[in-house]
Each structure stands twice: as C-alpha cells, then as structure tokens.
mmCIF file with all atom_site columns, C-alpha atoms in Angstrom:
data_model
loop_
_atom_site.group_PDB
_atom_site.id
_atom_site.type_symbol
_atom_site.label_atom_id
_atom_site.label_alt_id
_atom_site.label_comp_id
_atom_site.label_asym_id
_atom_site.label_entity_id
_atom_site.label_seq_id
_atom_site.pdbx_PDB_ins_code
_atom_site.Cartn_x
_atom_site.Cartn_y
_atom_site.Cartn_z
_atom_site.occupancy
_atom_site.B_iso_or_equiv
_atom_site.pdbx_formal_charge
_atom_site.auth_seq_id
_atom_site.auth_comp_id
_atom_site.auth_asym_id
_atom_site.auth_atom_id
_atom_site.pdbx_PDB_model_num
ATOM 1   C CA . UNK A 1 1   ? 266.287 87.562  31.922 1.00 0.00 ? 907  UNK A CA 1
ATOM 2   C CA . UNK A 1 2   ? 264.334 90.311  33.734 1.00 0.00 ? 908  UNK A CA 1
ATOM 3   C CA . UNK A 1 3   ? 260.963 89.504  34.953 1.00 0.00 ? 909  UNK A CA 1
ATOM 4   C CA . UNK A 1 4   ? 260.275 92.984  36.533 1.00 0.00 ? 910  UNK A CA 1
ATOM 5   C CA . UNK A 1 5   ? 257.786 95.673  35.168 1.00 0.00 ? 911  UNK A CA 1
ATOM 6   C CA . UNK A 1 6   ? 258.096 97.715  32.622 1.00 0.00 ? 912  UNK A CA 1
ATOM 7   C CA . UNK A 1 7   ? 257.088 101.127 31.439 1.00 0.00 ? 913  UNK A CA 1
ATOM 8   C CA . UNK A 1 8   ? 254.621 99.596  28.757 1.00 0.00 ? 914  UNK A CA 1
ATOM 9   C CA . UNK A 1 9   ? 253.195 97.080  31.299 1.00 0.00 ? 915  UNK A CA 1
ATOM 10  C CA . UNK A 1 10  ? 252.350 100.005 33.373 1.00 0.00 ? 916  UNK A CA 1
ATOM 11  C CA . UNK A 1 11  ? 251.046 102.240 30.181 1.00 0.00 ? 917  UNK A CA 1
ATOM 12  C CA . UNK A 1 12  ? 249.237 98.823  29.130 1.00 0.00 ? 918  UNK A CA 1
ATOM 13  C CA . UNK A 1 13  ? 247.873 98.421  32.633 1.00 0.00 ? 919  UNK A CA 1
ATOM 14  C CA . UNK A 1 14  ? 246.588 102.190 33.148 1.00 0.00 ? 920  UNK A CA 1
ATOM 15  C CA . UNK A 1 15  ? 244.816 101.811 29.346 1.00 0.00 ? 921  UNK A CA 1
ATOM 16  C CA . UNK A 1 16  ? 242.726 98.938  30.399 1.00 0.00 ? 922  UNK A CA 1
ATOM 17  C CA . UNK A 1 17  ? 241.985 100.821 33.539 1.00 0.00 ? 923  UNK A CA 1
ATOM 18  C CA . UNK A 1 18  ? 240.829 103.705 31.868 1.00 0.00 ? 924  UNK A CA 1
ATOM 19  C CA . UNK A 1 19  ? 238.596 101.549 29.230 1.00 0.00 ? 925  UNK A CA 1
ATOM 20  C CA . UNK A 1 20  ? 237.282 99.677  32.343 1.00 0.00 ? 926  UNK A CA 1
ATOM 21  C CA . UNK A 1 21  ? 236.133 102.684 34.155 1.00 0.00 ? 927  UNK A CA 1
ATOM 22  C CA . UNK A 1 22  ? 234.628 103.608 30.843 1.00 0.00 ? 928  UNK A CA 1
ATOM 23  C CA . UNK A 1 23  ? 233.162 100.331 30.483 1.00 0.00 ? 929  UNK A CA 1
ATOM 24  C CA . UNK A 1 24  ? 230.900 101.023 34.210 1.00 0.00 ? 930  UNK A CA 1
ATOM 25  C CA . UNK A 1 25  ? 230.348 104.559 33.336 1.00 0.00 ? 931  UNK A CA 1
ATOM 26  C CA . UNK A 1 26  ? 228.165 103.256 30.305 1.00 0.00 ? 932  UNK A CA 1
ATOM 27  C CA . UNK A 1 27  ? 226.722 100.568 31.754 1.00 0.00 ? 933  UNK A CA 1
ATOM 28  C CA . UNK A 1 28  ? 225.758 102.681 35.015 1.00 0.00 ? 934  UNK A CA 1
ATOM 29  C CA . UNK A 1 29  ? 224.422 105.681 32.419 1.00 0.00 ? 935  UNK A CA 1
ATOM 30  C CA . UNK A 1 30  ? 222.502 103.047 29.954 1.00 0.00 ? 936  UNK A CA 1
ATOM 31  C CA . UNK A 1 31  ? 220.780 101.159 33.449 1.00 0.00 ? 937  UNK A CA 1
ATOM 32  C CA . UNK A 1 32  ? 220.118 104.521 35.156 1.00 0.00 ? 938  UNK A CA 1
ATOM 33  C CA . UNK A 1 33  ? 218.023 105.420 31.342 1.00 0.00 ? 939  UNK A CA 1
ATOM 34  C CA . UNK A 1 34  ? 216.127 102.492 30.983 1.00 0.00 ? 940  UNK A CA 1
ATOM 35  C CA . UNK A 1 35  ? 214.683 102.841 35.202 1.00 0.00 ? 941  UNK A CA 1
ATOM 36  C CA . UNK A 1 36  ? 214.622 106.698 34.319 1.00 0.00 ? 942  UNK A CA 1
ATOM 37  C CA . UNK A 1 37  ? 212.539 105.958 30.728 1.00 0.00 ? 943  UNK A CA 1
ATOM 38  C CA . UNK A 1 38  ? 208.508 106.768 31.377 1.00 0.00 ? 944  UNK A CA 1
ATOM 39  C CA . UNK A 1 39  ? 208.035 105.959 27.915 1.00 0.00 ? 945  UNK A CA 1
ATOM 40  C CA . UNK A 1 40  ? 208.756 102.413 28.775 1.00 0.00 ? 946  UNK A CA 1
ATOM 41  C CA . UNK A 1 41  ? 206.506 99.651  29.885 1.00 0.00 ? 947  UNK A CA 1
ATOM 42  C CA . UNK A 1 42  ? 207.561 97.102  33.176 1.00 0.00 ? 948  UNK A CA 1
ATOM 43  C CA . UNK A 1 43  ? 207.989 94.793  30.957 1.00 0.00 ? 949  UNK A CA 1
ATOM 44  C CA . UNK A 1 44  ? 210.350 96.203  28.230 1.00 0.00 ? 950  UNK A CA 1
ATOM 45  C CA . UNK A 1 45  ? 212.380 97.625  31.221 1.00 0.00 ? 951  UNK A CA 1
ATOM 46  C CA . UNK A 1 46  ? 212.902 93.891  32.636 1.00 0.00 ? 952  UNK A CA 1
ATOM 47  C CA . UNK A 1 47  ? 213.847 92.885  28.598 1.00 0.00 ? 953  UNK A CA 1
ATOM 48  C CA . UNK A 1 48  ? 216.690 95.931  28.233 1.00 0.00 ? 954  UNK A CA 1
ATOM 49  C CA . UNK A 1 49  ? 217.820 95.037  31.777 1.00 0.00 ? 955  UNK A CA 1
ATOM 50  C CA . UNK A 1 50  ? 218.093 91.462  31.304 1.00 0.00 ? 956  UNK A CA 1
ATOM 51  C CA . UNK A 1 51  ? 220.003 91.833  27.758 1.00 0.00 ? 957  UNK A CA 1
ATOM 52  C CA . UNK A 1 52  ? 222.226 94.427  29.273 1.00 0.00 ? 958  UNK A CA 1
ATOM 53  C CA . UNK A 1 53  ? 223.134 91.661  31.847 1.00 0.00 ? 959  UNK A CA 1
ATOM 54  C CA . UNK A 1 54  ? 222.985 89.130  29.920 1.00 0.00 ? 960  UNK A CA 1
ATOM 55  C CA . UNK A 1 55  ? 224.939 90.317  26.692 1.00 0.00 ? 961  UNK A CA 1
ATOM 56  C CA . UNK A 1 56  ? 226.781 93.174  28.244 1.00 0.00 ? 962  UNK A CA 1
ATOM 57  C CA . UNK A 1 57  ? 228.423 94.474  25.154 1.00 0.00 ? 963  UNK A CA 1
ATOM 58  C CA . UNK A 1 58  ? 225.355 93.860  22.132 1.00 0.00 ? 964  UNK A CA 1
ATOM 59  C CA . UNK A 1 59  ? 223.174 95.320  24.631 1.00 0.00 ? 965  UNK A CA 1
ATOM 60  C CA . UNK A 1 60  ? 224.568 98.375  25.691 1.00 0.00 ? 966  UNK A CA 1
ATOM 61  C CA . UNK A 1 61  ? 225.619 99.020  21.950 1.00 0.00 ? 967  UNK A CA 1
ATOM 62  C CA . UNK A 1 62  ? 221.909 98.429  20.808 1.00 0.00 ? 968  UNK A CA 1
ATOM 63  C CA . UNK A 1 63  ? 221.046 100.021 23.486 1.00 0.00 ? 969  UNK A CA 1
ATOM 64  C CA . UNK A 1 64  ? 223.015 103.584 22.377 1.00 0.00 ? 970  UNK A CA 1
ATOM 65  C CA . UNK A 1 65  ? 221.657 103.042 18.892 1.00 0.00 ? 971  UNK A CA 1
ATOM 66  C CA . UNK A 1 66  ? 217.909 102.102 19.532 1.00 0.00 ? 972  UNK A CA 1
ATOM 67  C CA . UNK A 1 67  ? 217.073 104.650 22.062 1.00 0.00 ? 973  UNK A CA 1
ATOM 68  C CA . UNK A 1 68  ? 220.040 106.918 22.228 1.00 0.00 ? 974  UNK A CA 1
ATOM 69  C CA . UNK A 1 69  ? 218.141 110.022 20.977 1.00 0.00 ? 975  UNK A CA 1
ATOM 70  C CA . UNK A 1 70  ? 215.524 109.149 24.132 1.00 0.00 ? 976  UNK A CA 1
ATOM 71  C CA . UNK A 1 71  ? 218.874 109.345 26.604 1.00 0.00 ? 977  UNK A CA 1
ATOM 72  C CA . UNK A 1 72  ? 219.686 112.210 25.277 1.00 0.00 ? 978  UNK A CA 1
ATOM 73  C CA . UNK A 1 73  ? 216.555 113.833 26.091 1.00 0.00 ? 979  UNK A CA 1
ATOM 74  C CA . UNK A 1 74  ? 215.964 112.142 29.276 1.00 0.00 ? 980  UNK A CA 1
ATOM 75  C CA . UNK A 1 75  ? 219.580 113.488 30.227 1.00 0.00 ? 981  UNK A CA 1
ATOM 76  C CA . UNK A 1 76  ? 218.000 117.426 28.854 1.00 0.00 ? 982  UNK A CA 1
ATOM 77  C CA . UNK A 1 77  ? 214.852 117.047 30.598 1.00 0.00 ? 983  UNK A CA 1
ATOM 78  C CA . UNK A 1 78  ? 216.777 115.971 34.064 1.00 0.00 ? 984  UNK A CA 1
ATOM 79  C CA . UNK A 1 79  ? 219.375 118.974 33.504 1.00 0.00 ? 985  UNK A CA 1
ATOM 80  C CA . UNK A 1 80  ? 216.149 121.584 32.679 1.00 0.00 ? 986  UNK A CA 1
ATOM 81  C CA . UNK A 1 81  ? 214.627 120.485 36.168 1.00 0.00 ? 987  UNK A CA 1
ATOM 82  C CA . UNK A 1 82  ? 217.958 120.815 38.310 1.00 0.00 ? 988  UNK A CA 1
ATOM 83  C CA . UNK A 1 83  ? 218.198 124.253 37.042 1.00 0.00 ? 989  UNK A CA 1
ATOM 84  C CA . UNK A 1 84  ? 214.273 124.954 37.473 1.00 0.00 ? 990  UNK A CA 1
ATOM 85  C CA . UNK A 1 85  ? 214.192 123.541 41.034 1.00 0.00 ? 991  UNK A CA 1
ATOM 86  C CA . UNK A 1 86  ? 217.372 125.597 41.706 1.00 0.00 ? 992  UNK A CA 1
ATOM 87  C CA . UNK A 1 87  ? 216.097 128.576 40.345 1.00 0.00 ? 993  UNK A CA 1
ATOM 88  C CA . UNK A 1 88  ? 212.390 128.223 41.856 1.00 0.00 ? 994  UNK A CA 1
ATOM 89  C CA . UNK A 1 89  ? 214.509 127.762 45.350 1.00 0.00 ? 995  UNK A CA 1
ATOM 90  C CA . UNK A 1 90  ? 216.795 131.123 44.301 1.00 0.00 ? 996  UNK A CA 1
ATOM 91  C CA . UNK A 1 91  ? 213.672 132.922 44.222 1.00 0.00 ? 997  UNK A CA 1
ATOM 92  C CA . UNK A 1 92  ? 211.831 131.750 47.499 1.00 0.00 ? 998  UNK A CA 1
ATOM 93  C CA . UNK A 1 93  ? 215.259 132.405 49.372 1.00 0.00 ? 999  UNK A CA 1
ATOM 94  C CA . UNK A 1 94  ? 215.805 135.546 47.817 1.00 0.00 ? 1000 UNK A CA 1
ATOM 95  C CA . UNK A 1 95  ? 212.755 137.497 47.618 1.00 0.00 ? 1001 UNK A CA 1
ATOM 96  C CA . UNK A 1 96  ? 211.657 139.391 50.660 1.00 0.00 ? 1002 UNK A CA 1
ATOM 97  C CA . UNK A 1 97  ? 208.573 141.774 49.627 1.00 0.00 ? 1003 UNK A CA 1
ATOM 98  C CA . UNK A 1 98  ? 208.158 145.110 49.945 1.00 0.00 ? 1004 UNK A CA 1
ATOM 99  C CA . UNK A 1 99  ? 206.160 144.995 53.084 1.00 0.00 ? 1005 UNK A CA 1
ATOM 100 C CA . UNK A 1 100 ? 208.512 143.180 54.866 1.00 0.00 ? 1006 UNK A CA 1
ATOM 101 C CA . UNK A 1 101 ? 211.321 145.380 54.445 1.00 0.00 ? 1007 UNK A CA 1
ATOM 102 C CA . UNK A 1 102 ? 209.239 148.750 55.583 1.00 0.00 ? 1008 UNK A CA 1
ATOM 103 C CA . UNK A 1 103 ? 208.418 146.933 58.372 1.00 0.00 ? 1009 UNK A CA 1
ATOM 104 C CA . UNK A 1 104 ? 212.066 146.352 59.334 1.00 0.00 ? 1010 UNK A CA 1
ATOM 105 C CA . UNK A 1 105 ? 212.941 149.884 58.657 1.00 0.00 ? 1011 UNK A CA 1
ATOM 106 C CA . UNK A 1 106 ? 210.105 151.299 60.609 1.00 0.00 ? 1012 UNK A CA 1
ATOM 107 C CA . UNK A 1 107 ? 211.002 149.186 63.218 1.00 0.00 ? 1013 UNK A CA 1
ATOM 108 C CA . UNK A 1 108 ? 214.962 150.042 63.400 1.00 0.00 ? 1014 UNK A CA 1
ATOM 109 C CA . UNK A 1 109 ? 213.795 153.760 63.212 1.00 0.00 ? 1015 UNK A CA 1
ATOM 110 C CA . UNK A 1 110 ? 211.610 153.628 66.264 1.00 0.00 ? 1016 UNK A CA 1
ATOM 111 C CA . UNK A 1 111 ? 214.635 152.081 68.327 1.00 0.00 ? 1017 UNK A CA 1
ATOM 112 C CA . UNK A 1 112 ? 216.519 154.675 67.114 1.00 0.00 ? 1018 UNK A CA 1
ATOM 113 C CA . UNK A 1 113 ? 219.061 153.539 65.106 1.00 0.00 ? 1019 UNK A CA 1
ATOM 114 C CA . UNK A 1 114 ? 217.677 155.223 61.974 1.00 0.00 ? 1020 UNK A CA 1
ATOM 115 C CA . UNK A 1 115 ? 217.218 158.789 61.516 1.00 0.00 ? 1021 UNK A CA 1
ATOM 116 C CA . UNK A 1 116 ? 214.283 160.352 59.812 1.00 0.00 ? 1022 UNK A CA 1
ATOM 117 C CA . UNK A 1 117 ? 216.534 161.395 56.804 1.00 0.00 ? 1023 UNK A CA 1
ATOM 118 C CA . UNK A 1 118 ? 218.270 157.643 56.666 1.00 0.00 ? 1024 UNK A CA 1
ATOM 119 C CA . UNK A 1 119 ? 214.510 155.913 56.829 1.00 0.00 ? 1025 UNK A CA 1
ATOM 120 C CA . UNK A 1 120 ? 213.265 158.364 54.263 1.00 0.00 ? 1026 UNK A CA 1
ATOM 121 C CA . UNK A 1 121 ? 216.252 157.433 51.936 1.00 0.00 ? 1027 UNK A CA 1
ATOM 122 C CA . UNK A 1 122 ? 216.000 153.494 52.873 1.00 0.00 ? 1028 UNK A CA 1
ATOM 123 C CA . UNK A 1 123 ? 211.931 153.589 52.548 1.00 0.00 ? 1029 UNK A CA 1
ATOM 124 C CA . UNK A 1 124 ? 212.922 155.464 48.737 1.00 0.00 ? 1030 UNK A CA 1
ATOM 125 C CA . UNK A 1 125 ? 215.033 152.945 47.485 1.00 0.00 ? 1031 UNK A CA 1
ATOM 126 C CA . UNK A 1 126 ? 212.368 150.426 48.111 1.00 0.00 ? 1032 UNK A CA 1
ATOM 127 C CA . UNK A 1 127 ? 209.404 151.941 46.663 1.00 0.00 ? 1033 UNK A CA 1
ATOM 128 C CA . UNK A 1 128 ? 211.070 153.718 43.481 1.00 0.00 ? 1034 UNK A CA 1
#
C-alpha cells in the first residue's frame, strides 16, 4: 500500500491553486470597482461590500452580471488616463522651444565650439 504522492495529486493540487489565485484576482478586481465606482452612493458601496463578504460567491457573480458593463468602463476610463497622464508627461519632458535651443547654440558658438557655418546650419534646422 503506497501512501506517497502521486502525479494526479500534484496536477489536482496545482488546479486548485490556479482556481484559487483566480478566485482573489476577482474578488480583488470586483472590491477595487465598487471603491473605484463614482456612480455609486456610500451606502450602496457598504451593501456590495458587505454581500461580497458575506456571500463571496452570489456576490461576486451578481456582481459581474449587475454592473459588469460599469467595470468594464471604469477599467477603459482608468487605462485612457494612464496613457493621457503619460503622454501629457512625454510632452512636458520632451519639448524644449525654439528659443531655448538658439539660445544654446548662440551660446556654444560664442565659446567657440561652433563655427559660423555649423551655427548657421544648427540655427536652420530649427527654424525651417
């Protein structure tokens, strides 16, 4: 009689893992929607919240099937402002006006280290 641990106990084992991790990653995303929701009051917050906890499974299942459209766009809407704050930040990082750059040129040609025909060139591909 062998006691020891088979290849199915492990495959079993590893398939509950994976449907427990899962399990949290639902839960986490359905909590993390109803605190994110602006469209919901205190209260009905504190009622989701409590029947999520309370009733784990019915709640997170009527949960995806009452307001799962909303978490979908609540999920849009947080994407569309990563990728505006990233760009916004893009653009104050990357932008250096006009000015700015003459200014450095003119200054690197008085020290010397730009000829006439180099600053004319440089000051060129700025302005045209």
């Amino acid at each position: 009689m062998d006691n020891g641990i088979g290849f199915f106990d492990i495959v079993w084992s590893i398939f509950w893992l994976f449907l427990m991790v899962a399990w949290f990653w639902v839960m986490i995303s359905v909590v993390a929607d109803v605190f994110r929701s602006k469209d919901l009051s205190g209260f009905a917050k504190a009622v989701w919240i409590a029947f999520v906890i309370l009733i784990p499974w019915l709640g997170v299942l009527a949960y995806l099937i009452v307001r799962g459209d909303k978490m979908h766009e609540h999920n849009v809407q947080a994407m569309n402002d990563i990728e505006q704050a990233q760009k916004d930040y893009i653009r104050s990082v990357a932008s250096v006006s006009a000015a700015d750059e003459l200014e450095r040129l003119s200054a690197l040609k008085e020290k010397g280290v730009l000829t006439e025909e180099e600053f004319a060139s440089q000051k060129a591909k700025i302005l045209g």
